[in-house]
């Protein structure tokens, strides 16, 4: 049996760009660049608590960074939930929030399904996952070799998927789709767990694509071919500087608009920006400004690819 191109002898690899970053690259980044200063704290205006959305509609509530509550097919789906103050294994060090989560976890209208894209600390946060389990105990879906991490939060029996595999869970069809990224929670487990995104399909015809983390690559066009009607895409626009270090794993705003066009999304929401200081060197306001410039340069209508205020909800028709 032929081994899939993204499977390595131990763990996984990026078939389109096998570049890996070493500790020497990290040292070069920290030694040769100066991160733009971020504010110590931002107080965002409060947003209405998201109501329950009926079947036939899609709603996405932006919690911050890559965390969303998506309502589709009458179900409520939590994507990469992180409510902790730091995206780090340490409570006293590592990337720290400059703004609160856009909604309180306890104010959400429920959680029927939990999706975790990969094992980085800004996407897989054990304290938040423990809180989700205690409150709702939803079924969970993730990539290969990630269920062991969820088990540390008491979430047992998470469904693991390889790229292009799907599962029918909580009345939804969930497909794990490729991304160009990497995985690690320690210096010794790099790329031992798979990374990817999700396509969520509902019986009412609604489809949502969550890109998670990815550099620009041919995967987006393939996702668009396999899922020709994506109502809403959630696409990262931040954490791209410096480019010599970030380019293979994080898109800049121009590449994010290219991804929006490649997957053929009817609407897109930008994410992965403006939340955790220390993840990236670009100024906090630059991703949104860059998105506006990239839309204009690529002739994409402003309403087709937006960002939301933190805590805000966008509601659209499903399959429309």
mmCIF file of C-alpha atoms in Angstrom:
data_model
loop_
_atom_site.group_PDB
_atom_site.id
_atom_site.type_symbol
_atom_site.label_atom_id
_atom_site.label_comp_id
_atom_site.label_asym_id
_atom_site.label_seq_id
_atom_site.Cartn_x
_atom_site.Cartn_y
_atom_site.Cartn_z
ATOM 1 C CA UNK A 1 0.000 0.000 0.000
ATOM 2 C CA UNK A 2 1.406 3.396 -0.990
ATOM 3 C CA UNK A 3 1.969 5.757 1.906
ATOM 4 C CA UNK A 4 0.151 9.115 1.537
ATOM 5 C CA UNK A 5 2.457 11.959 0.545
ATOM 6 C CA UNK A 6 1.908 13.793 3.833
ATOM 7 C CA UNK A 7 2.869 10.768 5.953
ATOM 8 C CA UNK A 8 6.521 10.559 6.998
ATOM 9 C CA UNK A 9 8.456 7.664 8.494
ATOM 10 C CA UNK A 10 7.653 9.161 11.894
ATOM 11 C CA UNK A 11 4.720 11.519 11.858
ATOM 12 C CA UNK A 12 3.765 13.844 9.027
ATOM 13 C CA UNK A 13 5.152 16.308 6.479
ATOM 14 C CA UNK A 14 4.037 19.032 4.074
ATOM 15 C CA UNK A 15 4.072 17.529 0.567
ATOM 16 C CA UNK A 16 4.168 20.887 -1.260
ATOM 17 C CA UNK A 17 6.873 22.546 0.845
ATOM 18 C CA UNK A 18 8.878 20.310 3.192
ATOM 19 C CA UNK A 19 10.752 23.284 4.685
ATOM 20 C CA UNK A 20 11.128 22.969 8.448
ATOM 21 C CA UNK A 21 12.194 25.666 10.852
ATOM 22 C CA UNK A 22 15.012 24.877 13.270
ATOM 23 C CA UNK A 23 16.109 26.363 16.570
ATOM 24 C CA UNK A 24 18.710 28.252 14.539
ATOM 25 C CA UNK A 25 15.887 29.894 12.558
ATOM 26 C CA UNK A 26 14.139 30.833 15.809
ATOM 27 C CA UNK A 27 17.371 32.380 17.068
ATOM 28 C CA UNK A 28 17.766 34.334 13.820
ATOM 29 C CA UNK A 29 14.209 35.628 14.131
ATOM 30 C CA UNK A 30 14.647 36.771 17.709
ATOM 31 C CA UNK A 31 18.129 38.209 17.082
ATOM 32 C CA UNK A 32 17.602 40.054 13.803
ATOM 33 C CA UNK A 33 14.053 41.433 13.960
ATOM 34 C CA UNK A 34 12.232 43.857 16.211
ATOM 35 C CA UNK A 35 8.573 43.120 16.856
ATOM 36 C CA UNK A 36 6.177 46.028 16.531
ATOM 37 C CA UNK A 37 4.902 47.179 19.939
ATOM 38 C CA UNK A 38 1.411 46.033 20.847
ATOM 39 C CA UNK A 39 -0.882 47.692 23.393
ATOM 40 C CA UNK A 40 -0.839 46.158 26.853
ATOM 41 C CA UNK A 41 -4.649 45.824 26.835
ATOM 42 C CA UNK A 42 -7.616 46.655 24.608
ATOM 43 C CA UNK A 43 -11.115 47.026 26.008
ATOM 44 C CA UNK A 44 -13.498 45.999 23.232
ATOM 45 C CA UNK A 45 -17.119 47.153 23.297
ATOM 46 C CA UNK A 46 -19.466 44.384 24.441
ATOM 47 C CA UNK A 47 -21.350 42.470 21.775
ATOM 48 C CA UNK A 48 -24.776 40.822 22.039
ATOM 49 C CA UNK A 49 -24.751 37.256 23.273
ATOM 50 C CA UNK A 50 -25.254 34.985 20.241
ATOM 51 C CA UNK A 51 -28.774 33.541 20.082
ATOM 52 C CA UNK A 52 -29.553 30.022 18.931
ATOM 53 C CA UNK A 53 -29.805 29.919 15.154
ATOM 54 C CA UNK A 54 -32.294 27.590 13.483
ATOM 55 C CA UNK A 55 -31.571 25.220 10.621
ATOM 56 C CA UNK A 56 -31.386 26.977 7.275
ATOM 57 C CA UNK A 57 -29.088 29.683 8.648
ATOM 58 C CA UNK A 58 -25.368 29.867 9.428
ATOM 59 C CA UNK A 59 -23.898 32.034 12.162
ATOM 60 C CA UNK A 60 -20.250 32.547 13.124
ATOM 61 C CA UNK A 61 -19.328 34.254 16.394
ATOM 62 C CA UNK A 62 -15.730 35.506 16.591
ATOM 63 C CA UNK A 63 -14.315 34.800 20.035
ATOM 64 C CA UNK A 64 -10.788 35.897 19.113
ATOM 65 C CA UNK A 65 -7.674 34.585 17.347
ATOM 66 C CA UNK A 66 -8.892 31.291 15.749
ATOM 67 C CA UNK A 67 -11.725 30.569 18.199
ATOM 68 C CA UNK A 68 -15.269 30.597 16.836
ATOM 69 C CA UNK A 69 -18.705 29.374 17.684
ATOM 70 C CA UNK A 70 -20.283 28.287 14.392
ATOM 71 C CA UNK A 71 -23.977 27.462 14.198
ATOM 72 C CA UNK A 72 -24.926 25.367 11.197
ATOM 73 C CA UNK A 73 -27.750 22.908 10.571
ATOM 74 C CA UNK A 74 -29.266 23.826 13.929
ATOM 75 C CA UNK A 75 -26.090 22.608 15.692
ATOM 76 C CA UNK A 76 -23.525 24.602 17.643
ATOM 77 C CA UNK A 77 -19.861 23.887 16.905
ATOM 78 C CA UNK A 78 -16.864 25.178 18.854
ATOM 79 C CA UNK A 79 -13.707 25.585 16.770
ATOM 80 C CA UNK A 80 -10.257 25.665 18.425
ATOM 81 C CA UNK A 81 -11.600 27.235 21.635
ATOM 82 C CA UNK A 82 -9.031 29.164 23.686
ATOM 83 C CA UNK A 83 -10.261 31.261 26.616
ATOM 84 C CA UNK A 84 -6.980 31.244 28.596
ATOM 85 C CA UNK A 85 -4.876 34.370 29.151
ATOM 86 C CA UNK A 86 -1.816 32.795 27.537
ATOM 87 C CA UNK A 87 -1.282 30.548 24.505
ATOM 88 C CA UNK A 88 1.438 28.678 26.336
ATOM 89 C CA UNK A 89 2.137 25.646 28.523
ATOM 90 C CA UNK A 90 3.163 28.127 31.249
ATOM 91 C CA UNK A 91 0.850 30.366 33.241
ATOM 92 C CA UNK A 92 3.560 33.012 33.688
ATOM 93 C CA UNK A 93 5.229 33.165 30.251
ATOM 94 C CA UNK A 94 4.453 32.908 26.552
ATOM 95 C CA UNK A 95 2.098 34.786 24.195
ATOM 96 C CA UNK A 96 -0.397 36.768 26.262
ATOM 97 C CA UNK A 97 -3.817 38.174 25.466
ATOM 98 C CA UNK A 98 -4.198 41.875 24.847
ATOM 99 C CA UNK A 99 -7.988 41.630 24.877
ATOM 100 C CA UNK A 100 -10.581 39.405 26.552
ATOM 101 C CA UNK A 101 -12.402 36.666 24.653
ATOM 102 C CA UNK A 102 -15.244 38.259 22.736
ATOM 103 C CA UNK A 103 -17.887 36.216 24.566
ATOM 104 C CA UNK A 104 -17.861 34.425 27.896
ATOM 105 C CA UNK A 105 -17.881 30.663 27.535
ATOM 106 C CA UNK A 106 -20.850 30.375 29.874
ATOM 107 C CA UNK A 107 -22.894 32.786 27.750
ATOM 108 C CA UNK A 108 -22.740 30.692 24.580
ATOM 109 C CA UNK A 109 -26.004 29.018 23.514
ATOM 110 C CA UNK A 110 -24.471 25.525 23.714
ATOM 111 C CA UNK A 111 -21.939 23.216 22.113
ATOM 112 C CA UNK A 112 -23.008 20.096 20.212
ATOM 113 C CA UNK A 113 -19.586 19.408 18.646
ATOM 114 C CA UNK A 114 -15.975 20.295 19.390
ATOM 115 C CA UNK A 115 -13.399 20.557 16.577
ATOM 116 C CA UNK A 116 -9.656 20.944 17.273
ATOM 117 C CA UNK A 117 -7.484 21.499 14.217
ATOM 118 C CA UNK A 118 -3.992 20.819 15.594
ATOM 119 C CA UNK A 119 -1.967 20.801 18.770
ATOM 120 C CA UNK A 120 -0.391 24.263 18.995
ATOM 121 C CA UNK A 121 -1.159 26.067 22.238
ATOM 122 C CA UNK A 122 -3.048 28.869 20.514
ATOM 123 C CA UNK A 123 -5.458 26.242 19.120
ATOM 124 C CA UNK A 124 -5.483 23.407 21.676
ATOM 125 C CA UNK A 125 -5.828 24.819 25.188
ATOM 126 C CA UNK A 126 -6.316 22.246 27.944
ATOM 127 C CA UNK A 127 -7.945 24.536 30.550
ATOM 128 C CA UNK A 128 -10.543 25.671 28.010
ATOM 129 C CA UNK A 129 -11.164 22.118 26.833
ATOM 130 C CA UNK A 130 -11.742 21.014 30.426
ATOM 131 C CA UNK A 131 -14.307 23.799 30.831
ATOM 132 C CA UNK A 132 -16.047 22.791 27.588
ATOM 133 C CA UNK A 133 -16.189 19.156 28.719
ATOM 134 C CA UNK A 134 -17.604 20.031 32.123
ATOM 135 C CA UNK A 135 -20.291 22.276 30.674
ATOM 136 C CA UNK A 136 -21.436 20.342 27.594
ATOM 137 C CA UNK A 137 -19.402 17.106 27.145
ATOM 138 C CA UNK A 138 -19.660 17.333 23.338
ATOM 139 C CA UNK A 139 -18.249 14.746 20.932
ATOM 140 C CA UNK A 140 -14.901 15.837 19.487
ATOM 141 C CA UNK A 141 -13.125 15.491 16.139
ATOM 142 C CA UNK A 142 -9.448 16.192 15.494
ATOM 143 C CA UNK A 143 -6.493 15.108 13.341
ATOM 144 C CA UNK A 144 -4.435 11.938 13.614
ATOM 145 C CA UNK A 145 -2.543 11.488 16.888
ATOM 146 C CA UNK A 146 -4.224 14.466 18.569
ATOM 147 C CA UNK A 147 -6.810 12.584 20.644
ATOM 148 C CA UNK A 148 -4.132 11.863 23.262
ATOM 149 C CA UNK A 149 -3.867 15.588 23.927
ATOM 150 C CA UNK A 150 -7.630 15.999 24.292
ATOM 151 C CA UNK A 151 -7.648 13.058 26.707
ATOM 152 C CA UNK A 152 -5.495 15.135 29.069
ATOM 153 C CA UNK A 153 -8.503 17.441 29.364
ATOM 154 C CA UNK A 154 -10.776 14.484 30.116
ATOM 155 C CA UNK A 155 -12.140 14.373 26.566
ATOM 156 C CA UNK A 156 -11.970 10.688 25.710
ATOM 157 C CA UNK A 157 -12.965 8.984 22.484
ATOM 158 C CA UNK A 158 -12.250 11.938 20.193
ATOM 159 C CA UNK A 159 -12.557 10.900 16.557
ATOM 160 C CA UNK A 160 -9.217 11.189 14.730
ATOM 161 C CA UNK A 161 -9.214 11.823 10.988
ATOM 162 C CA UNK A 162 -6.593 11.837 8.252
ATOM 163 C CA UNK A 163 -6.741 14.406 5.457
ATOM 164 C CA UNK A 164 -9.901 13.988 3.352
ATOM 165 C CA UNK A 165 -11.482 11.556 5.803
ATOM 166 C CA UNK A 166 -14.901 12.445 7.147
ATOM 167 C CA UNK A 167 -17.135 11.581 10.074
ATOM 168 C CA UNK A 168 -20.863 11.948 10.668
ATOM 169 C CA UNK A 169 -21.114 13.533 14.117
ATOM 170 C CA UNK A 170 -23.906 15.432 15.880
ATOM 171 C CA UNK A 171 -25.986 15.466 12.701
ATOM 172 C CA UNK A 172 -23.191 17.071 10.655
ATOM 173 C CA UNK A 173 -20.660 15.759 8.141
ATOM 174 C CA UNK A 174 -17.146 16.842 9.136
ATOM 175 C CA UNK A 175 -14.210 16.440 6.723
ATOM 176 C CA UNK A 176 -10.618 17.001 7.827
ATOM 177 C CA UNK A 177 -8.874 18.867 5.032
ATOM 178 C CA UNK A 178 -5.180 19.607 4.326
ATOM 179 C CA UNK A 179 -3.229 22.642 5.464
ATOM 180 C CA UNK A 180 0.416 23.598 5.137
ATOM 181 C CA UNK A 181 1.608 23.961 8.694
ATOM 182 C CA UNK A 182 3.274 21.867 11.416
ATOM 183 C CA UNK A 183 2.642 20.537 14.910
ATOM 184 C CA UNK A 184 4.469 20.502 18.241
ATOM 185 C CA UNK A 185 3.735 20.878 21.937
ATOM 186 C CA UNK A 186 7.284 20.185 23.111
ATOM 187 C CA UNK A 187 10.751 20.383 21.503
ATOM 188 C CA UNK A 188 10.643 16.605 21.023
ATOM 189 C CA UNK A 189 7.339 15.913 19.239
ATOM 190 C CA UNK A 190 7.524 18.094 16.139
ATOM 191 C CA UNK A 191 5.174 16.880 13.373
ATOM 192 C CA UNK A 192 4.190 13.719 15.258
ATOM 193 C CA UNK A 193 0.527 14.839 15.198
ATOM 194 C CA UNK A 194 -1.350 15.886 12.065
ATOM 195 C CA UNK A 195 -2.533 19.441 11.354
ATOM 196 C CA UNK A 196 -5.399 20.501 9.093
ATOM 197 C CA UNK A 197 -8.683 22.342 8.753
ATOM 198 C CA UNK A 198 -12.342 21.321 8.652
ATOM 199 C CA UNK A 199 -15.224 21.461 6.209
ATOM 200 C CA UNK A 200 -18.578 21.216 7.994
ATOM 201 C CA UNK A 201 -21.640 20.245 5.963
ATOM 202 C CA UNK A 202 -25.220 20.313 7.232
ATOM 203 C CA UNK A 203 -28.295 18.465 5.920
ATOM 204 C CA UNK A 204 -29.868 21.821 4.989
ATOM 205 C CA UNK A 205 -27.102 22.422 2.443
ATOM 206 C CA UNK A 206 -24.971 24.778 4.507
ATOM 207 C CA UNK A 207 -21.174 24.423 4.281
ATOM 208 C CA UNK A 208 -18.489 26.109 6.394
ATOM 209 C CA UNK A 209 -14.731 25.825 5.867
ATOM 210 C CA UNK A 210 -12.361 26.472 8.790
ATOM 211 C CA UNK A 211 -8.803 26.860 7.505
ATOM 212 C CA UNK A 212 -7.130 26.896 10.955
ATOM 213 C CA UNK A 213 -3.403 27.622 10.298
ATOM 214 C CA UNK A 214 -1.833 27.350 6.850
ATOM 215 C CA UNK A 215 0.686 28.852 4.527
ATOM 216 C CA UNK A 216 -0.364 29.547 0.937
ATOM 217 C CA UNK A 217 -0.302 26.288 -1.042
ATOM 218 C CA UNK A 218 -2.194 24.204 -3.645
ATOM 219 C CA UNK A 219 -4.410 22.666 -0.948
ATOM 220 C CA UNK A 220 -6.868 25.559 -1.213
ATOM 221 C CA UNK A 221 -7.660 24.935 -4.870
ATOM 222 C CA UNK A 222 -8.177 21.233 -4.166
ATOM 223 C CA UNK A 223 -10.558 22.038 -1.295
ATOM 224 C CA UNK A 224 -12.490 24.314 -3.646
ATOM 225 C CA UNK A 225 -12.741 21.553 -6.254
ATOM 226 C CA UNK A 226 -13.978 18.969 -3.752
ATOM 227 C CA UNK A 227 -16.429 21.359 -2.065
ATOM 228 C CA UNK A 228 -17.820 23.552 -4.852
ATOM 229 C CA UNK A 229 -20.323 25.385 -2.629
ATOM 230 C CA UNK A 230 -18.720 26.844 0.517
ATOM 231 C CA UNK A 231 -21.073 29.360 2.119
ATOM 232 C CA UNK A 232 -18.594 30.680 4.660
ATOM 233 C CA UNK A 233 -14.825 30.335 5.077
ATOM 234 C CA UNK A 234 -12.833 31.264 8.185
ATOM 235 C CA UNK A 235 -9.350 32.181 6.956
ATOM 236 C CA UNK A 236 -6.250 33.366 8.882
ATOM 237 C CA UNK A 237 -4.867 36.798 7.993
ATOM 238 C CA UNK A 238 -2.276 37.379 10.745
ATOM 239 C CA UNK A 239 0.908 36.097 12.427
ATOM 240 C CA UNK A 240 2.900 36.337 9.192
ATOM 241 C CA UNK A 241 5.976 38.390 10.176
ATOM 242 C CA UNK A 242 8.873 38.015 9.671
ATOM 243 C CA UNK A 243 8.231 36.417 6.294
ATOM 244 C CA UNK A 244 11.494 34.450 6.148
ATOM 245 C CA UNK A 245 10.286 32.529 9.201
ATOM 246 C CA UNK A 246 6.490 32.523 8.815
ATOM 247 C CA UNK A 247 5.845 32.235 5.082
ATOM 248 C CA UNK A 248 5.584 28.455 4.812
ATOM 249 C CA UNK A 249 3.158 28.187 7.729
ATOM 250 C CA UNK A 250 1.128 31.436 7.926
ATOM 251 C CA UNK A 251 -0.429 33.477 5.117
ATOM 252 C CA UNK A 252 -0.255 37.239 4.889
ATOM 253 C CA UNK A 253 -3.440 39.173 3.960
ATOM 254 C CA UNK A 254 -2.758 39.047 0.206
ATOM 255 C CA UNK A 255 -2.368 35.264 0.354
ATOM 256 C CA UNK A 256 -5.480 35.002 2.505
ATOM 257 C CA UNK A 257 -7.511 36.736 -0.226
ATOM 258 C CA UNK A 258 -5.945 34.335 -2.745
ATOM 259 C CA UNK A 259 -7.118 31.445 -0.531
ATOM 260 C CA UNK A 260 -10.634 32.926 -0.358
ATOM 261 C CA UNK A 261 -10.730 33.002 -4.151
ATOM 262 C CA UNK A 262 -9.177 29.539 -4.539
ATOM 263 C CA UNK A 263 -11.748 27.810 -2.323
ATOM 264 C CA UNK A 264 -14.579 29.728 -3.973
ATOM 265 C CA UNK A 265 -16.182 30.829 -0.709
ATOM 266 C CA UNK A 266 -19.320 32.950 -0.977
ATOM 267 C CA UNK A 267 -18.258 34.847 2.150
ATOM 268 C CA UNK A 268 -15.107 34.782 4.301
ATOM 269 C CA UNK A 269 -14.154 36.024 7.753
ATOM 270 C CA UNK A 270 -10.562 36.869 8.653
ATOM 271 C CA UNK A 271 -9.125 35.440 11.863
ATOM 272 C CA UNK A 272 -5.817 34.709 13.657
ATOM 273 C CA UNK A 273 -4.942 38.334 14.388
ATOM 274 C CA UNK A 274 -4.985 40.942 17.110
ATOM 275 C CA UNK A 275 -5.246 38.657 20.133
ATOM 276 C CA UNK A 276 -1.969 37.252 21.494
ATOM 277 C CA UNK A 277 1.123 39.460 21.783
ATOM 278 C CA UNK A 278 4.362 37.608 21.130
ATOM 279 C CA UNK A 279 3.187 35.294 18.357
ATOM 280 C CA UNK A 280 4.319 37.544 15.526
ATOM 281 C CA UNK A 281 6.235 40.718 14.656
ATOM 282 C CA UNK A 282 3.650 42.688 12.635
ATOM 283 C CA UNK A 283 1.772 45.646 14.178
ATOM 284 C CA UNK A 284 -1.568 44.712 15.685
ATOM 285 C CA UNK A 285 -3.552 46.787 13.177
ATOM 286 C CA UNK A 286 -1.677 45.662 10.057
ATOM 287 C CA UNK A 287 -3.574 42.437 9.170
ATOM 288 C CA UNK A 288 -6.929 44.208 8.850
ATOM 289 C CA UNK A 289 -5.423 47.095 6.898
ATOM 290 C CA UNK A 290 -3.610 44.603 4.683
ATOM 291 C CA UNK A 291 -6.833 42.701 4.096
ATOM 292 C CA UNK A 292 -8.559 45.841 2.837
ATOM 293 C CA UNK A 293 -5.667 46.581 0.469
ATOM 294 C CA UNK A 294 -5.543 42.975 -0.761
ATOM 295 C CA UNK A 295 -9.295 42.904 -1.472
ATOM 296 C CA UNK A 296 -8.973 46.019 -3.594
ATOM 297 C CA UNK A 297 -5.902 44.729 -5.414
ATOM 298 C CA UNK A 298 -7.580 41.408 -6.229
ATOM 299 C CA UNK A 299 -10.999 42.893 -7.074
ATOM 300 C CA UNK A 300 -12.818 41.205 -4.184
ATOM 301 C CA UNK A 301 -15.861 43.041 -2.845
ATOM 302 C CA UNK A 302 -15.437 44.393 0.702
ATOM 303 C CA UNK A 303 -18.445 42.449 1.980
ATOM 304 C CA UNK A 304 -17.102 39.171 0.553
ATOM 305 C CA UNK A 305 -14.164 38.963 2.976
ATOM 306 C CA UNK A 306 -14.585 40.788 6.270
ATOM 307 C CA UNK A 307 -13.324 40.876 9.818
ATOM 308 C CA UNK A 308 -15.722 40.983 12.745
ATOM 309 C CA UNK A 309 -15.512 42.963 15.971
ATOM 310 C CA UNK A 310 -14.363 40.669 18.751
ATOM 311 C CA UNK A 311 -17.449 38.894 20.086
ATOM 312 C CA UNK A 312 -19.637 39.810 17.100
ATOM 313 C CA UNK A 313 -21.746 37.382 15.069
ATOM 314 C CA UNK A 314 -22.257 37.197 11.324
ATOM 315 C CA UNK A 315 -25.438 35.417 10.197
ATOM 316 C CA UNK A 316 -26.118 34.315 6.599
ATOM 317 C CA UNK A 317 -28.464 31.983 4.751
ATOM 318 C CA UNK A 318 -27.327 28.377 4.374
ATOM 319 C CA UNK A 319 -26.868 27.113 0.865
ATOM 320 C CA UNK A 320 -28.022 30.420 -0.546
#
